[in-house]
PDB file of C-alpha atoms in Angstrom:
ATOM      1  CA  UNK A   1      -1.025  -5.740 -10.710  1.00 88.00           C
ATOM      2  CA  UNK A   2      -2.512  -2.712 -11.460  1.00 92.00           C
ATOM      3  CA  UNK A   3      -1.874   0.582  -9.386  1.00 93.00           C
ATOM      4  CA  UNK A   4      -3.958   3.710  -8.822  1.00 95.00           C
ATOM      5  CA  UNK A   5      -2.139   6.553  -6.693  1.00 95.00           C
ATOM      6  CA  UNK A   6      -4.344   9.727  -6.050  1.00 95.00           C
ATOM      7  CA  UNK A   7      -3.635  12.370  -3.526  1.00 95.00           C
ATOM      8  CA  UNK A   8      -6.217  14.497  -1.726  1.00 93.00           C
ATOM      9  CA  UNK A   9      -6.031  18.211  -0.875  1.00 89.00           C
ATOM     10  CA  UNK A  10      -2.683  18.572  -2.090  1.00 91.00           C
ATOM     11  CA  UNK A  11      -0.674  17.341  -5.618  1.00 92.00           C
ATOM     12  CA  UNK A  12       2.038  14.885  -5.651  1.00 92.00           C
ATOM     13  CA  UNK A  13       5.453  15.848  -5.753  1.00 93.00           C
ATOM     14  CA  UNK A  14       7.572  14.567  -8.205  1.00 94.00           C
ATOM     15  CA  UNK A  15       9.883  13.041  -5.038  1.00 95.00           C
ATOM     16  CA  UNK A  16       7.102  11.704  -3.562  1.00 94.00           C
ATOM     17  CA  UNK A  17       5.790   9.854  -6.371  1.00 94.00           C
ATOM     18  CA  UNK A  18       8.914   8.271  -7.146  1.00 95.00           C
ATOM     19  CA  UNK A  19       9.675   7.515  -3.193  1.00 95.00           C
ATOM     20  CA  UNK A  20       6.098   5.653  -3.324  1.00 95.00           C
ATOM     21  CA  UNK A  21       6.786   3.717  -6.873  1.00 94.00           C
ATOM     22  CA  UNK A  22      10.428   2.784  -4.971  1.00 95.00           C
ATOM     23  CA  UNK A  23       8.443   1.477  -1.937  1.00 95.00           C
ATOM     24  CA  UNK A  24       6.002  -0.412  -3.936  1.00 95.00           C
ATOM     25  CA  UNK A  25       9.163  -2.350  -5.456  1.00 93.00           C
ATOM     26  CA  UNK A  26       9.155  -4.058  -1.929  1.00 93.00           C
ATOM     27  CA  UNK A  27       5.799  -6.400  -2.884  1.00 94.00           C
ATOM     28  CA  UNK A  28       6.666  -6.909  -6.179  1.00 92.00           C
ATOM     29  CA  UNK A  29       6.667 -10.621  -5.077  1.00 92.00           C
ATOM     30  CA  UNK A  30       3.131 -10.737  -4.982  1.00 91.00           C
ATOM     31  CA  UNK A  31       2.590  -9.287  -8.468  1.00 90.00           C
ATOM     32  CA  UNK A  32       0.872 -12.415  -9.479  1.00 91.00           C
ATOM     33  CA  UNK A  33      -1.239 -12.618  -6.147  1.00 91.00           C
ATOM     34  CA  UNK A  34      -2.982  -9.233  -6.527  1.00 94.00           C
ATOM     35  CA  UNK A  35      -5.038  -7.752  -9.204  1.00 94.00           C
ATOM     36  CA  UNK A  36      -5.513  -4.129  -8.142  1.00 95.00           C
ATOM     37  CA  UNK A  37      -3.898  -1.943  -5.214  1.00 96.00           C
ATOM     38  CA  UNK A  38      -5.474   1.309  -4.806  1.00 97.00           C
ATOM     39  CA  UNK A  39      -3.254   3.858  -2.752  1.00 97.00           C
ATOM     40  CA  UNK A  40      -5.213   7.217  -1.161  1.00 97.00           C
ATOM     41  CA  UNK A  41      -2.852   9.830   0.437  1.00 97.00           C
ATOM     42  CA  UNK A  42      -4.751  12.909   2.189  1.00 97.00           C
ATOM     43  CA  UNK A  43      -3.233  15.838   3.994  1.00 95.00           C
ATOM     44  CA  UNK A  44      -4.310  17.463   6.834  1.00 91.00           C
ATOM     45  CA  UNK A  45      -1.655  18.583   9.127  1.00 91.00           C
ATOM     46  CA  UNK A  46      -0.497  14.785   8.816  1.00 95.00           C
ATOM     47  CA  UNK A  47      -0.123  12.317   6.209  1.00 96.00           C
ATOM     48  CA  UNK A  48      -3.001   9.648   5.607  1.00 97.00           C
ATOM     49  CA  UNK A  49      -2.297   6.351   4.205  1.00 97.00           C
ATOM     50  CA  UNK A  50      -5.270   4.356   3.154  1.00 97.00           C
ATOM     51  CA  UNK A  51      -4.372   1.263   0.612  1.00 97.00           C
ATOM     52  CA  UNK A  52      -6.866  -1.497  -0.806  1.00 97.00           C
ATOM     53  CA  UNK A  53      -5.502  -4.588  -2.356  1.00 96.00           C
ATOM     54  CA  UNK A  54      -7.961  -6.753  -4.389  1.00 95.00           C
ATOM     55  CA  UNK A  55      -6.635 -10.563  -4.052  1.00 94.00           C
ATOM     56  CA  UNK A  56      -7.225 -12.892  -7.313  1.00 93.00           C
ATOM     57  CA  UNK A  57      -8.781 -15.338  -5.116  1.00 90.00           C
ATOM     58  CA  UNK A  58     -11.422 -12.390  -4.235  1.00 91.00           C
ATOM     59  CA  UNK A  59     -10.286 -11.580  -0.759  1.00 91.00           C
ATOM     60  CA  UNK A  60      -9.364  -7.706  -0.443  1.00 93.00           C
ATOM     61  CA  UNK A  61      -7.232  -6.478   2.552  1.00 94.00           C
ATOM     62  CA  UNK A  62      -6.875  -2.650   3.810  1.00 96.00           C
ATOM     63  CA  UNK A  63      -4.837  -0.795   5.821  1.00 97.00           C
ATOM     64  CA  UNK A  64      -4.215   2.326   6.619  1.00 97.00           C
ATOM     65  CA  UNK A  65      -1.327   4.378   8.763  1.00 97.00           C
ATOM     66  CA  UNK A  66      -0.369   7.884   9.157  1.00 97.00           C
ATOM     67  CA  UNK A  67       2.343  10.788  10.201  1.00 97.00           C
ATOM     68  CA  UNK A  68       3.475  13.761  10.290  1.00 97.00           C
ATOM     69  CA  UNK A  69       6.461  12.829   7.661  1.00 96.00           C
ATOM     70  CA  UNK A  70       5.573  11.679   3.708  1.00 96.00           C
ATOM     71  CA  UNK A  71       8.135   8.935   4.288  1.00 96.00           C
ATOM     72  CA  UNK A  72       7.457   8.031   7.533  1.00 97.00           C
ATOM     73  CA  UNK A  73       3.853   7.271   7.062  1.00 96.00           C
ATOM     74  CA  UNK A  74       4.496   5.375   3.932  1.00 96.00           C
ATOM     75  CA  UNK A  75       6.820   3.287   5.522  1.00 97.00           C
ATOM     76  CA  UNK A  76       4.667   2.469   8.222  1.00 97.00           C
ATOM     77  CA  UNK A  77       2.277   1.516   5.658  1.00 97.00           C
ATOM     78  CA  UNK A  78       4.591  -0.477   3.259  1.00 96.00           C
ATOM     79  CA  UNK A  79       5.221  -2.370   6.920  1.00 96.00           C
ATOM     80  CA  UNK A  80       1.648  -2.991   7.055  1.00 96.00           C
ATOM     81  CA  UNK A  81       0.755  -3.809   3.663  1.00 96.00           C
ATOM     82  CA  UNK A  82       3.869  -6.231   3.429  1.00 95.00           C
ATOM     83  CA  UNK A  83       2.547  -8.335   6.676  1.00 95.00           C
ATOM     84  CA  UNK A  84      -1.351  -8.428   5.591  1.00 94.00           C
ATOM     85  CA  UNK A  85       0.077  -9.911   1.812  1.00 94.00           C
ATOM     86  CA  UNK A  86       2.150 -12.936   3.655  1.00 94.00           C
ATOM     87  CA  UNK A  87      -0.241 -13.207   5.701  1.00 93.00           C
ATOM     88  CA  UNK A  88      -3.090 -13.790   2.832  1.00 91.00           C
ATOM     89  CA  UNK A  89      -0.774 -15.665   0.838  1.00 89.00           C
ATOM     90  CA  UNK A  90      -0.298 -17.963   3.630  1.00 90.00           C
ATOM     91  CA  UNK A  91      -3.940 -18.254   4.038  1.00 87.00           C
ATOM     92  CA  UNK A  92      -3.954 -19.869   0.257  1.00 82.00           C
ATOM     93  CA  UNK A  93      -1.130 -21.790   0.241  1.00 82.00           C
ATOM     94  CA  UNK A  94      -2.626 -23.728   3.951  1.00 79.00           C
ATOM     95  CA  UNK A  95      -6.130 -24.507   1.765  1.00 71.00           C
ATOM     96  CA  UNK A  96      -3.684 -25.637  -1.264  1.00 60.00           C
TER      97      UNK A  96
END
């Protein structure tokens, strides 16, 4: 799986880069399952989330969340993200 992390209208901490790569640890399960996962965080008075995942089987998923806290928000999302992955790999595994 490849990942591309970009930030808009601020940089990256070094703390919240490595809090993201720590969170990402949590669907390393589905390594094999996904070929790209594209992560977008904007500020604006609150943190936006916005992640696409690109499926082998050529299904893509997306989800967003946001907050007013870094790790808040990117919990909520890692929450989200975690669900719509089971739930896609379920999806294959049923047609199997």
């Amino acid at each position: 799986m490849t990942k591309q992390i970009s930030a808009q209208g601020f940089s990256l901490q070094k703390d919240q880069s490595d809090l993201i790569n720590t969170k990402l640890k949590r669907i390393e399960y589905a390594d094999n399952l996904i070929i790209d996962l594209i992560l977008r965080v904007k500020e604006d008075k609150k943190y936006y989330f916005d992640a696409t995942i690109n499926f082998r089987w050529g299904a893509n998923g997306h989800v967003t969340s946001d907050d007013y806290d870094f790790a808040a928000g990117l919990n909520k999302l890692m929450d989200v993200l975690d669900q719509k992955i089971k739930k896609e790999k379920d999806k294959i595994q049923e047609k199997k």
